[in-house]
mmCIF file with all atom_site columns, C-alpha atoms in Angstrom:
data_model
loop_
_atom_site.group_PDB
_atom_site.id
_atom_site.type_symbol
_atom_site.label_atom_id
_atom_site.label_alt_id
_atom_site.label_comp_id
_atom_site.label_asym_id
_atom_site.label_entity_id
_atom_site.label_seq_id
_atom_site.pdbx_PDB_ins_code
_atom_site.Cartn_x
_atom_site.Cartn_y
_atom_site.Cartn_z
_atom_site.occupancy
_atom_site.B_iso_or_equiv
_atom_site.pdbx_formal_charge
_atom_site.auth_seq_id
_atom_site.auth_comp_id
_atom_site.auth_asym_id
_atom_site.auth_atom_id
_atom_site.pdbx_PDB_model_num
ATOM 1   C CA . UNK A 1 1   ? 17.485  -7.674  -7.155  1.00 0.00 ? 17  UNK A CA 1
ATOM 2   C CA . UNK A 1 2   ? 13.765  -7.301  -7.066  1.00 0.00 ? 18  UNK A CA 1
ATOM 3   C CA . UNK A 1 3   ? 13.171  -11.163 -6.166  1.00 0.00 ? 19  UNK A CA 1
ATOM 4   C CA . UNK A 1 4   ? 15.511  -10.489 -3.326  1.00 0.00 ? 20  UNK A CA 1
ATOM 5   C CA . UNK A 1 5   ? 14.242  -7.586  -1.608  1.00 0.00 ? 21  UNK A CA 1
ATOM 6   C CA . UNK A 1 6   ? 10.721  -9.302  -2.066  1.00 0.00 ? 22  UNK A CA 1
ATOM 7   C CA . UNK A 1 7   ? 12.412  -12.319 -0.144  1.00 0.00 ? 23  UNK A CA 1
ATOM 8   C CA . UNK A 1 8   ? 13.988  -10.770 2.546   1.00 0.00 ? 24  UNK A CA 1
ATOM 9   C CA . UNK A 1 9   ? 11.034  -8.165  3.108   1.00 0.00 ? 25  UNK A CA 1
ATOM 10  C CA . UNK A 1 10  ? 8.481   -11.425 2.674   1.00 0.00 ? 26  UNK A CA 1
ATOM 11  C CA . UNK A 1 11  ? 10.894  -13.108 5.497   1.00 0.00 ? 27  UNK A CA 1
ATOM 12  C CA . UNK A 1 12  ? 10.741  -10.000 7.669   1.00 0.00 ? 28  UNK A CA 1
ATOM 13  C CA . UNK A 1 13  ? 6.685   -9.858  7.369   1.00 0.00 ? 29  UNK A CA 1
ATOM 14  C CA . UNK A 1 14  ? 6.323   -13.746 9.038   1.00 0.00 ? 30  UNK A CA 1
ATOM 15  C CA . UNK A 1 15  ? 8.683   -12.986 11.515  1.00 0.00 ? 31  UNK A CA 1
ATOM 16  C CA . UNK A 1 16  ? 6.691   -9.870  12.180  1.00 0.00 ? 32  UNK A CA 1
ATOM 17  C CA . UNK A 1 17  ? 3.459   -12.157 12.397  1.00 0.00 ? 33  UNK A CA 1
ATOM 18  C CA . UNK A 1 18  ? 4.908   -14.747 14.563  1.00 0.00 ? 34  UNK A CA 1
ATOM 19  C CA . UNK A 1 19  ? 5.416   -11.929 17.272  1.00 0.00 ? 35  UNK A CA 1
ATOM 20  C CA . UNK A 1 20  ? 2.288   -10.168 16.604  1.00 0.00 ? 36  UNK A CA 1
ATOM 21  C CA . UNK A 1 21  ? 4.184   -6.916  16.106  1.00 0.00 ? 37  UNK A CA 1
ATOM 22  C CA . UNK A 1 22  ? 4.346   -4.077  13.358  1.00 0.00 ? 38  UNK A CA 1
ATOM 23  C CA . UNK A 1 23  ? 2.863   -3.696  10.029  1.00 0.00 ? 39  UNK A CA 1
ATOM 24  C CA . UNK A 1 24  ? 5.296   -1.555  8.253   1.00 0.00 ? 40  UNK A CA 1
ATOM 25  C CA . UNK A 1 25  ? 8.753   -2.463  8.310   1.00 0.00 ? 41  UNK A CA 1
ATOM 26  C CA . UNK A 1 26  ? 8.991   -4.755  5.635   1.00 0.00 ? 42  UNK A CA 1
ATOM 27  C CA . UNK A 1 27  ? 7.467   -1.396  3.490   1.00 0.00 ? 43  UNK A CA 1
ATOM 28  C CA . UNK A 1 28  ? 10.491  0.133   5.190   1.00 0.00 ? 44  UNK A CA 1
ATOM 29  C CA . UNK A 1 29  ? 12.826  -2.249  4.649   1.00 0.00 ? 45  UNK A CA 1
ATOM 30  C CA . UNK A 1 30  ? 11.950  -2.375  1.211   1.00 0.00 ? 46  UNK A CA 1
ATOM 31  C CA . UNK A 1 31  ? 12.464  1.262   0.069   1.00 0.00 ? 47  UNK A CA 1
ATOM 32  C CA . UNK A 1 32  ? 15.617  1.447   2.160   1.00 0.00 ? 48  UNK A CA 1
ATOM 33  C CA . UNK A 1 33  ? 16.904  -1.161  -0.363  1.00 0.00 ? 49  UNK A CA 1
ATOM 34  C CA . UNK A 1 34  ? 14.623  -0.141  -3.536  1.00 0.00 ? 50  UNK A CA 1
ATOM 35  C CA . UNK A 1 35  ? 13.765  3.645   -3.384  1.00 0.00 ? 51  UNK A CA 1
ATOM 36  C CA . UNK A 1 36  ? 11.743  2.809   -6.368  1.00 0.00 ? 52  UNK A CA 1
ATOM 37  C CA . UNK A 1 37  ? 9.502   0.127   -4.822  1.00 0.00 ? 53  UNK A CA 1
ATOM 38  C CA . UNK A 1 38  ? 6.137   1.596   -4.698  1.00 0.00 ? 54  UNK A CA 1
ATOM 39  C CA . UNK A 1 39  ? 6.548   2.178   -8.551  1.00 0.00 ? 55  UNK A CA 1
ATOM 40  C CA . UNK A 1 40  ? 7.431   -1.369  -8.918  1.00 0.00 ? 56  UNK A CA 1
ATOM 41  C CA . UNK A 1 41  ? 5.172   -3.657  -7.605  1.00 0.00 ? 57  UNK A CA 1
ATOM 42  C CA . UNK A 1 42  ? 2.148   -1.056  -8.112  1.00 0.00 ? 58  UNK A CA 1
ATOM 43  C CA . UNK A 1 43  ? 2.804   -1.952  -11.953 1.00 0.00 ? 59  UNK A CA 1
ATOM 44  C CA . UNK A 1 44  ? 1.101   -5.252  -11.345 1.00 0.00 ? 60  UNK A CA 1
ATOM 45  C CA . UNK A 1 45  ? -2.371  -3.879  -10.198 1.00 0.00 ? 61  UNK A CA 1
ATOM 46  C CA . UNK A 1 46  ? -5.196  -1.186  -10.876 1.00 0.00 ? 62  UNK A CA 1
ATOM 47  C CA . UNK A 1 47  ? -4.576  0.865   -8.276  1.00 0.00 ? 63  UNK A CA 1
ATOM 48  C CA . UNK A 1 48  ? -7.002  3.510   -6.538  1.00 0.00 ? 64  UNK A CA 1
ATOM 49  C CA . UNK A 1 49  ? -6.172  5.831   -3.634  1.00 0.00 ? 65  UNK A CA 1
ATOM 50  C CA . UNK A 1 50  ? -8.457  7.025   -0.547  1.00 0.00 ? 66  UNK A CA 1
ATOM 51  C CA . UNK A 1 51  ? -7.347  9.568   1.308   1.00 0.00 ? 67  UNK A CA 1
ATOM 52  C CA . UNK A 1 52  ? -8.721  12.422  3.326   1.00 0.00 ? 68  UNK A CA 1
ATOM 53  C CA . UNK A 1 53  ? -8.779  13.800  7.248   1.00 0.00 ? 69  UNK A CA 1
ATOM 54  C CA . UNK A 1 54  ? -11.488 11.489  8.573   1.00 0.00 ? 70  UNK A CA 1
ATOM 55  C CA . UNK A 1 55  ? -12.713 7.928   6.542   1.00 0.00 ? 71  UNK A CA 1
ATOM 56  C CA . UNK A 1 56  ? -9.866  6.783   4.934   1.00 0.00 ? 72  UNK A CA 1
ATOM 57  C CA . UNK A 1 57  ? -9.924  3.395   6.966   1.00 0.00 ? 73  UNK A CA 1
ATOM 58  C CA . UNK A 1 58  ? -14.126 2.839   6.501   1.00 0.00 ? 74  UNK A CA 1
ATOM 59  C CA . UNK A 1 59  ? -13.860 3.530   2.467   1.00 0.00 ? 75  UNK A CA 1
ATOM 60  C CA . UNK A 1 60  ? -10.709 1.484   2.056   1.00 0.00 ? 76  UNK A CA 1
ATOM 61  C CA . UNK A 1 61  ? -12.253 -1.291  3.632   1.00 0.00 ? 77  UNK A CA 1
ATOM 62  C CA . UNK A 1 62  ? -15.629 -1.085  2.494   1.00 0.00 ? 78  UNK A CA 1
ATOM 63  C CA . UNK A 1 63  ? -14.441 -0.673  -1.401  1.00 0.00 ? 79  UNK A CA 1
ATOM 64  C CA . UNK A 1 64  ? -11.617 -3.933  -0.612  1.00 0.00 ? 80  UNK A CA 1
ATOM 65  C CA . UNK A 1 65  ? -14.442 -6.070  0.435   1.00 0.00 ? 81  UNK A CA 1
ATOM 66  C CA . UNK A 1 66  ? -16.667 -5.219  -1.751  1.00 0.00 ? 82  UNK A CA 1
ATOM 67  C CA . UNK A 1 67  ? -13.966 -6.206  -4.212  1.00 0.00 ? 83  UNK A CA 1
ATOM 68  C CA . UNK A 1 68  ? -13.245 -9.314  -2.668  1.00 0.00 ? 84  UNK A CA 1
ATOM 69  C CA . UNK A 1 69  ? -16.961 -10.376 -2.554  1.00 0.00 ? 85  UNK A CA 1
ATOM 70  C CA . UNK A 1 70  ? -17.291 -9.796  -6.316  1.00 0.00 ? 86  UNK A CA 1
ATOM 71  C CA . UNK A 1 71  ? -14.511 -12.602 -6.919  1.00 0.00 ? 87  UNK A CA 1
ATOM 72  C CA . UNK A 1 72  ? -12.062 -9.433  -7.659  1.00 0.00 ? 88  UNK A CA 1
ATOM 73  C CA . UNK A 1 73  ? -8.034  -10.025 -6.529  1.00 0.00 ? 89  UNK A CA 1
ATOM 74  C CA . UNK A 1 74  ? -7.117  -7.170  -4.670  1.00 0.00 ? 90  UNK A CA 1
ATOM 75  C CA . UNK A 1 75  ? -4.698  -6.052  -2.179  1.00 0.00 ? 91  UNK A CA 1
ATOM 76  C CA . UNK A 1 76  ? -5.019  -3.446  0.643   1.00 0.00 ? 92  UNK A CA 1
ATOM 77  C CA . UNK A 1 77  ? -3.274  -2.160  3.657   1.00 0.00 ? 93  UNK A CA 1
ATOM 78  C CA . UNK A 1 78  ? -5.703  -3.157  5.983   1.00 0.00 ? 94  UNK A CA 1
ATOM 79  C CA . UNK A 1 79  ? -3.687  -2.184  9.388   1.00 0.00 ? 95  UNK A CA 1
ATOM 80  C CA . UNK A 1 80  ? -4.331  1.138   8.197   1.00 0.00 ? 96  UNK A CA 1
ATOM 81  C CA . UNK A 1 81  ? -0.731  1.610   7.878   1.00 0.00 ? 97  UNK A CA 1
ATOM 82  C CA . UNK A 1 82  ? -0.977  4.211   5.194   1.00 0.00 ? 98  UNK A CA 1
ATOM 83  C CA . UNK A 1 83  ? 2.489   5.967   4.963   1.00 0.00 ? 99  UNK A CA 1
ATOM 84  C CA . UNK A 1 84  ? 4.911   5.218   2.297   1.00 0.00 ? 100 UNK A CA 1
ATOM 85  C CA . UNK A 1 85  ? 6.308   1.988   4.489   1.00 0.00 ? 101 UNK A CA 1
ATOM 86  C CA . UNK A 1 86  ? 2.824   0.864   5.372   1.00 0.00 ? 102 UNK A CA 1
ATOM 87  C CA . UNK A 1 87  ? 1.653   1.369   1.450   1.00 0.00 ? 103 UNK A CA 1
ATOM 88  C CA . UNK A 1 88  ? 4.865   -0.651  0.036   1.00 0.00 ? 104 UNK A CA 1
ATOM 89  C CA . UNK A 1 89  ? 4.296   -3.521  3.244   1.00 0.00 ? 105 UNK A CA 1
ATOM 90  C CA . UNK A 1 90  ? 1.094   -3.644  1.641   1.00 0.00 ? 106 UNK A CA 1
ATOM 91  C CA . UNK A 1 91  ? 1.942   -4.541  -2.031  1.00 0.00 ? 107 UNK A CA 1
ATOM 92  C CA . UNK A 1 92  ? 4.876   -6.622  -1.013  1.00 0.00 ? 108 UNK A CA 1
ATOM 93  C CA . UNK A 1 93  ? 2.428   -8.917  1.344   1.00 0.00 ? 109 UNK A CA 1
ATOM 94  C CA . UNK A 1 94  ? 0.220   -8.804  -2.158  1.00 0.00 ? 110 UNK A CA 1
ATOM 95  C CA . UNK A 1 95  ? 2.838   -9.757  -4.545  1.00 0.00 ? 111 UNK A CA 1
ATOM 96  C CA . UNK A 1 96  ? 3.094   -13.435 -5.140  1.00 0.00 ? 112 UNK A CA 1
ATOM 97  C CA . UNK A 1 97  ? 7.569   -14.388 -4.896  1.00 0.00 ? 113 UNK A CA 1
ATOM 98  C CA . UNK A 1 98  ? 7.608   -16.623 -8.074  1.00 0.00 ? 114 UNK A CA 1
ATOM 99  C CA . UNK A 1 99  ? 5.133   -15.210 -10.206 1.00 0.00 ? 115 UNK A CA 1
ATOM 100 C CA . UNK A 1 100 ? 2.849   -12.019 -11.518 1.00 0.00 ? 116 UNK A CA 1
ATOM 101 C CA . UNK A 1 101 ? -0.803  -11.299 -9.242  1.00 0.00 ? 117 UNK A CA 1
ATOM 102 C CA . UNK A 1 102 ? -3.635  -12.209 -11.157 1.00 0.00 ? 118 UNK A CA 1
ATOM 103 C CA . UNK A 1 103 ? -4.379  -10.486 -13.634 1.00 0.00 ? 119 UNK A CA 1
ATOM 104 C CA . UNK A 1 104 ? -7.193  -7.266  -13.040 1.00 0.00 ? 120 UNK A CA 1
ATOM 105 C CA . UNK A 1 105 ? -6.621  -7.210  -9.629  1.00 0.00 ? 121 UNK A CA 1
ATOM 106 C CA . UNK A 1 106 ? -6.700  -4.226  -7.801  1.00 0.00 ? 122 UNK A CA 1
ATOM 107 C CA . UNK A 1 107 ? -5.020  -2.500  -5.070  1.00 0.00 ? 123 UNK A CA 1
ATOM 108 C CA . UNK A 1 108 ? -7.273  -0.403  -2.689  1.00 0.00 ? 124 UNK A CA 1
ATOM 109 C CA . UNK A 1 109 ? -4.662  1.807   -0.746  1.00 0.00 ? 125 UNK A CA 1
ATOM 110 C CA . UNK A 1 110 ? -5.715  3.784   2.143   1.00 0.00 ? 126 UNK A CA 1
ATOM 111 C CA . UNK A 1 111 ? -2.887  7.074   2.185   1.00 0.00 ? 127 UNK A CA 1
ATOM 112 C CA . UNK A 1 112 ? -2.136  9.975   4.285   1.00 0.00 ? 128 UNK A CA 1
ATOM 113 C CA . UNK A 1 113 ? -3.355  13.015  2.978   1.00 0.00 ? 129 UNK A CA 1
ATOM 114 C CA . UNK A 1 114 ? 0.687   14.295  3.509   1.00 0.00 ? 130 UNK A CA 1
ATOM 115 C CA . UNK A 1 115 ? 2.029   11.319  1.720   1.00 0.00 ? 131 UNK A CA 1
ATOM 116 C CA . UNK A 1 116 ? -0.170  11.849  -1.838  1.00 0.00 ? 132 UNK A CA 1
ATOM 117 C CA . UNK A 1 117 ? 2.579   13.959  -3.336  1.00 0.00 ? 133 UNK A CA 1
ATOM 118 C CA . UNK A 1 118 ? 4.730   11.091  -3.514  1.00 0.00 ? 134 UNK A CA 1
ATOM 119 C CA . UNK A 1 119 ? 2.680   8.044   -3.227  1.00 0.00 ? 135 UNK A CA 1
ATOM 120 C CA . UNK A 1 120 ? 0.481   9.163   -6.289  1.00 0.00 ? 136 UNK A CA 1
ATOM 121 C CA . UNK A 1 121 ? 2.877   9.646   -8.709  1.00 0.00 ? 137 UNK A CA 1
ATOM 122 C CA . UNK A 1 122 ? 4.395   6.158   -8.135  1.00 0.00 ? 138 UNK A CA 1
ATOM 123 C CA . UNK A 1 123 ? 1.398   3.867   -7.907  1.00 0.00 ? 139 UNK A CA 1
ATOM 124 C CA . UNK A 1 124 ? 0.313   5.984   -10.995 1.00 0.00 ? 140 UNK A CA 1
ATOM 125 C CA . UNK A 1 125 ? -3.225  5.269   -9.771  1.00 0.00 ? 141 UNK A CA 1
ATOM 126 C CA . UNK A 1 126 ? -6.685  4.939   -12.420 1.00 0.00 ? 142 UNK A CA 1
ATOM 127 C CA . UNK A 1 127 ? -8.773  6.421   -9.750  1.00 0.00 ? 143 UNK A CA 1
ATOM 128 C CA . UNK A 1 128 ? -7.841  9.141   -6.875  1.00 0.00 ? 144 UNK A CA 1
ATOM 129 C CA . UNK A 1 129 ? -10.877 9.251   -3.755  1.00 0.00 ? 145 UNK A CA 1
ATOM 130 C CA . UNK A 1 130 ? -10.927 12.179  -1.162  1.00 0.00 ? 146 UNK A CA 1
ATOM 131 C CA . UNK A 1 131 ? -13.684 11.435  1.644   1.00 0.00 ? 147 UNK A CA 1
ATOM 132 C CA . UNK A 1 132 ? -12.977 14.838  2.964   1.00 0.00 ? 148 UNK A CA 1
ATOM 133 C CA . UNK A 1 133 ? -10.071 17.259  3.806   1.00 0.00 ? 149 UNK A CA 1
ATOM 134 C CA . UNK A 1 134 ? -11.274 19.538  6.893   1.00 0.00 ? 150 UNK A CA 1
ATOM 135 C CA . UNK A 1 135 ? -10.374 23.549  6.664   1.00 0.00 ? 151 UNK A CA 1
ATOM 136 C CA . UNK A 1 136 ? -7.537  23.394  9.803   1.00 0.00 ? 152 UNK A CA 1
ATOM 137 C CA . UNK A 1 137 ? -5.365  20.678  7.905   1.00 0.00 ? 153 UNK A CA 1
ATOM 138 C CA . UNK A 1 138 ? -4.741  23.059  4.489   1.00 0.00 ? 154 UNK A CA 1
ATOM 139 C CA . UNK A 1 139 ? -2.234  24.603  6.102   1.00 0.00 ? 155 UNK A CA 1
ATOM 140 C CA . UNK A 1 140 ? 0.020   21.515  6.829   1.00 0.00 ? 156 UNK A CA 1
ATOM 141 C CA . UNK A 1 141 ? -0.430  20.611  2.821   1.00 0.00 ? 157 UNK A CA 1
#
């Protein structure tokens, strides 16, 4: 069941890229079908979290290019889609259909500061980075 959500989601992404439209609804599509999905395909990398109010998007890319310069595998959300769909769209686009991702790759994942309660426990992640929460958005956490 796996191999088939990864199909059909995989199928949904290039027709998203044909039209040049939205990131996330393969993510969406995915854990509509697989609740579990995050959890599943984070399994196959290292995984490590930014979040925070402002510099999510800078860190994420700077630490996912940095990666990719050192001859590292990784995967990232780089639309800065970083809600549950965006973060699943992300490791679906990552995860090869026939076969495991290298091995020691890495998955840089930029996520909302709202979403960590349940994006965390799923990816199960080896290292957790907050670039800053500011004082006025406590109260919505």
């Amino acid at each position: 069941m796996l191999f088939v959500t990864l199909l059909l989601c995989k199928l949904v992404s290039c027709m998203l890229q044909i039209f040049h439209m939205g990131s996330s609804l393969p993510g969406k599509l995915a854990l509509r079908l697989r609740k579990n999905m995050i959890a599943e395909l984070s399994r196959f990398w290292r995984v490590v979290l930014v979040t925070g109010t402002n510099g999510k998007t800078t860190t994420t890319a700077m630490l996912y290019n940095m990666l990719l310069a050192a001859g590292i595998s990784a995967v990232t959300n780089t639309e800065g889609a970083n809600m549950s769909g965006g973060i699943a769209a992300a490791l679906i686009k990552g995860k090869p259909l026939f076969c495991k991702p290298k091995p020691g790759g890495i998955a840089v994942l930029e996520v909302d500061e709202a979403y960590m309660r349940t994006v965390a426990p799923a990816c199960k992640p080896e290292m957790i980075i907050v670039t800053n929460v500011f004082k006025d958005q406590l109260d919505r956490f």
